[in-house]
Amino acid sequence: MPPLPHRIEVQRHPGSSQQDVENEPDWADNREHRIGYTNRQDRKPGFTHEGDERDDENAFEAKALGKLQNLRSRIHKEELVNFRDIVASQEDYHLHRPQAHSQGWRYRLDWSEDWIKNVEDWPANRQKRKSEEESQQQQNTQKKSETEEKPQQEHEWKRANEPQDDTQHHDAYPRDAKEDNENIRPDEDTNSKPESEYQKLRNKYSPQEIALLRSLQHEKAYISQLDQNDGKRASPVKINRRQLSIDEADQFTPDNWIPRSDKLVRLTEKHPLNAEPQLTPLFDAGLITPNEFHYVRNHGAVPRLLWETHKLEVNVGKGRSSTFTMDNIRINFNPINIAVSLACDGNRRKELNMIKRSKGFNWGSGAVSCAYWKGPLMRDVLLAAGLEPSTLRGNMRFWIHFEGADEPSEGKYATCIPFQSALDPTNDVILAYEMNDSPLPPDHGYPLRVIIPGYVGGRSVKWLRKLWISDKENESYYHIWDNRVLPSFVTEKDGEFAETLFRHPDTACNEQNLNSVTVKPAQGERIEVRRAWKGETYRIEGYAYDGGGHEVQRVEFPEAPIRHDSKFWTWLHWHIDVEIAHLLRCESIAVRCFNVFKNTQPQHPSWNIMGMMNNCWYIVRPEIVEDRADGATEILWRHPTEPGTGDEGWMKLSTEMQIANAKQNAGTPGKQFTRAEVEKHNNERDCWLVINKKVYDVTSVLDWHPGGKATILGHAGKLDQETSSEFDSIHDGYAWSKLNECVLGTLTTKASNYLTTTARSRSTSTTQPVHIALQPHRWVPITLTSRHSISPDTRTYTFSLPPGKTALGLQTCQHLQLGFHLLDRMLIRSYTPTRPVLTADENGTFDLVVKTYFPTDDQPGGAMSNILDCIPIGEQVEMRGPTGEITYHGNGDFEVEGKKRHWDRVSLVLGGSGITPGYQLLARVCKTKGDETEVRIIDANKTEGDILLKDEMEAFVQGNGGRVQITHVLSHPGKGWSGKKGHVGKEVIREELFEPGKGSVVFLCGPPTMIQKAALPALTGEFAFPEPLTDVVVVLDVLACDADCG
């Protein structure tokens, strides 16, 4: 491996001062909603957005807004309108990288609707009817055989006359079938019913032999009926696809624009996405995998490519090169549409990592999927580009190379396969632009990728932009240093042996290897023991696959799996029915499969440095446990491992790994750091990480980190258990040694408690009812339906909720976040709707009042407020929530961070756009019949024109008999202003707010300067409540309403 300058530079830091450590709040009580500290939504509560109300707005946002005009000029209207609903709202406005110009997933969601129409002629119940017909035919055949009397066959005679020890087919079978009859309950009369066919077989065979016999009989009939695929079929998958949302894990990464399925388990946490489905949902989804269940392997950010502008460069040598647009490829070449299984060669790597850490992250056994892929043969495109195959024959070897448009950390992703393999039409090497009859999703290579049936997934390059032929093998980083199996004595990627073997052609992973996995019993599944006494059977199920088009025998294939008479590009599902009584006695369930060459899987794993191609026997083990609820005895099943950070498998870390982990936790400096100190170091110029409660300065790592900067920056300055989990799951001993060079010290005890408490609270988060639009951890699209000006710089925006969602799901004093996609991360601002206020107001829409901070000659203005003011009606933005730790239930009853509180007198100190949270609370009090809560408000602004919702609030004052009082304070009043002038201070607060006392509370929301330099000093000084701390002082310490921002 080429030497890398893995240089570490750690800035000296004395640690938090003793005073800071002593004064740090006690985070153990889970009261993390405090002024000046970052909350769970990665923002500081109580502050309106600092950047939009200052003159130093980030210049990047201005550049991003300018790039929008480039997008408008490059979009072909009819193309986009026809294939995605989002483009109708985003055709005139969307931010993206200048070299990509992609609407990304939104472009594909609309195509998914078109795909649904295209496949209506192939309804999903066709496969169901076919299966029913096959089942009925098998039953008819079985009935016929039951009525025929047959002479004793040779194997029957042999079993009856030879010694018992010689009649076993396998040591796992019982020596006497009668052993299982002992499981019959004493009160059951076995002579009261005529002997069934199964009982007749039991007189001759063990339960395991009967299961095998029936499986073979089924497979014989099944395989004889398999059809060939002519390449013109449609995918049988018909998905009732929900409105896909964006995972909060992606919001601060370059992939923030990609909606992703919540059915996948993330293995590398935030970025890049590498994920697999849980085994049972993957298997239950069927032989053809729906797009959202397909595993994802990315090496970096997903490039944002557009169908209309993407081009494929093809160079066939001797100066002959061509460029093809996507329309050229789709219109001018005959496509084939066939089912192909893809499996990452790291599938089942975690089993190897439990033995010894490899260079790869923890794939479970779900890194395999089978989908329909549509596109022309690669050979047809090469021939159209001027390839003359006769000129490449002779004594020389040639390779066809593929390069993607993505830019991972180690350069372009490129690889190659032997040229003749691609040229052979029976190998079905495809340039695919559709997956399951819809355009490729971004994570699967939109708009074009290579599909090489029978090969490992790493050779099927995504986001394809270049093809070329040469007489030398590819020398890109990812071809040489990835997708290889080396001897186990090579334990690092440097040194002479590593250099030689990584470049040795025999170590490359090309054709997939033989593999099989048991899916059911599932990980954690329980089977009641009482079912064994009833004679019930259990269906053991799983999947299997092989490479090179070789058939795996004893199987169930997708419809029409055969190509060119003998090629099998798909996986298969297998099953066998076994008596539960036998499962009760077994020590494990082990599976191995055979291919047409009668080759099978090895019994034991073979560790290698890259953790590739693990295909040892897959073993599932039982435990006898007692049900916690009713005390029933159950069989609990455990798989070897769980994907990612799951630790409930039966495999445990080897002794070698345990010793290595102990060494990693040794030798930490004695400095301590508070949460406040850590949160300051959150950017590319000053980047700290917290891993396993230790603090590291990794700023110098950003330039050479193999995973790129974005992987680290998503965790910078955060106290988040996910940071530790991600690092633990994907890094080896060398990475830990480099991390230890960056160590600064440890978290304080209070900060450590906060880390533990927040991790626990997130693990217990609940899902929202189906009619509620807001989701706490997912971004959902909402549509701008109207925009109404209420002043020269303030608008009321009305948004409609996604289809099928009738309620926003926001309680009084809570907030939502809007998101808009930028190049490196999602632009996020918090807002408080002014409608609906009561449940009766819900109608599938909501209103936001937003002040626009226009650009000037000196600064670009507010980012989100200008975007909302410019986007066309019908545009979609993202929404997430609810956020905020305060909820008002009416009649003075509040809930603060899960604790119930009651205040009869509420004071609000609000500034600028921070008025809307106060307005929502005021509206709830005034609109609720019988609510006697008193409210006093100080509303601070620069000029009279800056006062928001003035008329609406005055109406509440007039109609509530003196229970509501509002005082406006202007710092730059006009000549005719007769109200308060100046800034919020102790005199205004003393005159206009309720006096301190039991049942009184103060809420703050406004610009940071007003909160920290004016309101808080006044409230904690002479006007403050006496010691010991009373309700209002405690609330001020933890509470401040989130605010709307420009």
Coordinates of N, CA and C in Angstrom, one line a residue, residues 21-84:
V21 N -15.6 23.0 35.7 CA -15.9 21.7 36.0 C -16.9 21.7 37.2
E22 N -16.7 22.5 38.2 CA -17.6 22.6 39.3 C -18.9 23.2 39.0
N23 N -18.9 24.1 38.1 CA -20.2 24.8 37.8 C -21.0 24.1 36.7
E24 N -20.4 23.1 36.1 CA -21.2 22.4 35.0 C -22.5 21.9 35.5
P25 N -23.6 22.1 34.8 CA -24.9 21.5 35.2 C -24.8 20.0 35.4
D26 N -25.7 19.5 36.2 CA -25.8 18.1 36.4 C -26.7 17.5 35.3
W27 N -26.0 16.8 34.4 CA -26.8 16.3 33.2 C -27.5 15.0 33.5
A28 N -27.3 14.5 34.7 CA -27.9 13.1 35.0 C -29.4 13.2 35.1
D29 N -30.0 14.4 35.3 CA -31.4 14.5 35.4 C -32.1 14.6 34.1
N30 N -31.3 14.5 33.0 CA -31.8 14.5 31.6 C -32.4 15.9 31.2
R31 N -32.0 17.0 32.0 CA -32.5 18.3 31.6 C -31.5 18.9 30.7
E32 N -31.5 18.5 29.5 CA -30.5 19.0 28.5 C -31.0 20.2 27.8
H33 N -32.2 20.7 28.0 CA -32.8 21.8 27.3 C -32.4 23.1 28.1
R34 N -31.1 23.6 27.9 CA -30.6 24.7 28.6 C -30.1 25.8 27.7
I35 N -30.2 27.0 28.1 CA -29.8 28.1 27.3 C -28.3 28.0 27.2
G36 N -27.8 28.2 25.9 CA -26.4 28.2 25.6 C -25.8 26.8 25.3
Y37 N -26.6 25.7 25.4 CA -26.1 24.4 25.1 C -26.8 23.8 24.0
T38 N -26.1 23.0 23.2 CA -26.7 22.4 22.0 C -27.7 21.3 22.5
N39 N -28.9 21.3 21.9 CA -29.9 20.3 22.3 C -29.9 19.1 21.3
R40 N -30.9 18.3 21.5 CA -31.0 17.1 20.6 C -31.1 17.4 19.2
Q41 N -31.6 18.5 18.8 CA -31.8 18.9 17.4 C -30.6 19.7 16.9
D42 N -29.5 19.7 17.7 CA -28.2 20.3 17.3 C -28.4 21.8 17.1
R43 N -29.1 22.4 18.0 CA -29.3 23.8 18.1 C -29.4 24.3 19.5
K44 N -29.2 25.6 19.7 CA -29.2 26.2 21.1 C -30.6 26.7 21.4
P45 N -31.3 26.2 22.3 CA -32.7 26.6 22.6 C -32.7 28.0 23.1
G46 N -33.8 28.7 22.8 CA -34.0 30.1 23.2 C -33.4 31.1 22.3
F47 N -32.6 30.7 21.4 CA -31.9 31.7 20.5 C -32.6 31.6 19.1
T48 N -32.9 32.7 18.6 CA -33.2 32.8 17.1 C -31.9 32.6 16.4
H49 N -31.9 32.2 15.1 CA -30.7 31.9 14.4 C -29.7 33.0 14.4
E50 N -28.5 32.8 14.9 CA -27.6 33.9 15.0 C -27.2 34.5 13.7
G51 N -27.0 33.6 12.7 CA -26.5 34.1 11.4 C -27.4 35.0 10.6
D52 N -28.7 34.8 10.8 CA -29.7 35.5 9.9 C -29.9 36.9 10.5
E53 N -29.6 37.2 11.8 CA -29.8 38.5 12.3 C -28.5 39.2 12.6
R54 N -27.5 38.8 11.9 CA -26.2 39.5 11.9 C -25.8 39.8 10.5
D55 N -24.7 40.6 10.5 CA -24.2 41.0 9.2 C -23.2 40.1 8.6
D56 N -22.8 39.0 9.3 CA -21.8 38.1 8.8 C -22.4 36.8 8.4
E57 N -23.5 36.8 7.6 CA -24.1 35.6 7.1 C -23.1 34.8 6.2
N58 N -23.1 33.5 6.4 CA -22.2 32.6 5.7 C -22.2 32.9 4.2
A59 N -21.1 33.2 3.6 CA -21.1 33.5 2.2 C -21.4 32.2 1.3
F60 N -21.2 31.1 1.9 CA -21.5 29.9 1.1 C -22.9 29.8 0.7
E61 N -23.8 30.2 1.6 CA -25.2 30.1 1.3 C -25.6 31.0 0.2
A62 N -25.0 32.2 0.1 CA -25.2 33.1 -1.1 C -24.8 32.4 -2.4
K63 N -23.6 31.7 -2.4 CA -23.2 31.0 -3.6 C -24.2 29.9 -3.9
A64 N -24.7 29.2 -2.9 CA -25.6 28.1 -3.1 C -26.9 28.6 -3.8
L65 N -27.3 29.8 -3.3 CA -28.5 30.4 -3.9 C -28.3 30.7 -5.4
G66 N -27.1 31.2 -5.7 CA -26.8 31.5 -7.1 C -26.7 30.2 -8.0
K67 N -26.3 29.1 -7.5 CA -26.3 27.9 -8.2 C -27.6 27.4 -8.7
L68 N -28.7 27.9 -8.0 CA -30.0 27.5 -8.3 C -30.4 27.9 -9.8
Q69 N -29.9 29.0 -10.2 CA -30.2 29.5 -11.6 C -29.6 28.5 -12.6
N70 N -28.4 28.0 -12.3 CA -27.8 27.0 -13.2 C -28.7 25.7 -13.3
L71 N -29.3 25.3 -12.2 CA -30.2 24.2 -12.3 C -31.4 24.4 -13.2
R72 N -32.0 25.6 -13.1 CA -33.2 25.9 -13.9 C -32.8 25.8 -15.4
S73 N -31.6 26.3 -15.7 CA -31.3 26.3 -17.2 C -31.0 24.9 -17.7
R74 N -30.8 23.9 -16.9 CA -30.3 22.6 -17.4 C -31.4 21.6 -17.3
I75 N -32.5 21.9 -16.8 CA -33.6 20.9 -16.6 C -34.5 20.9 -17.9
H76 N -34.8 19.7 -18.4 CA -35.7 19.6 -19.5 C -37.1 19.3 -18.9
K77 N -38.0 20.2 -19.1 CA -39.2 20.2 -18.3 C -40.1 19.0 -18.5
E78 N -40.3 18.6 -19.8 CA -41.2 17.5 -20.0 C -40.7 16.2 -19.5
E79 N -39.4 16.1 -19.5 CA -38.8 14.9 -19.0 C -39.0 14.7 -17.5
L80 N -38.8 15.8 -16.8 CA -38.9 15.7 -15.3 C -40.4 15.6 -14.9
V81 N -41.2 16.4 -15.6 CA -42.7 16.4 -15.2 C -43.2 15.0 -15.4
N82 N -42.8 14.3 -16.4 CA -43.3 13.0 -16.7 C -42.9 11.9 -15.7
F83 N -41.8 12.1 -15.0 CA -41.2 11.1 -14.2 C -41.1 11.4 -12.7
R84 N -41.5 12.5 -12.2 CA -41.5 12.7 -10.8 C -42.4 13.8 -10.4

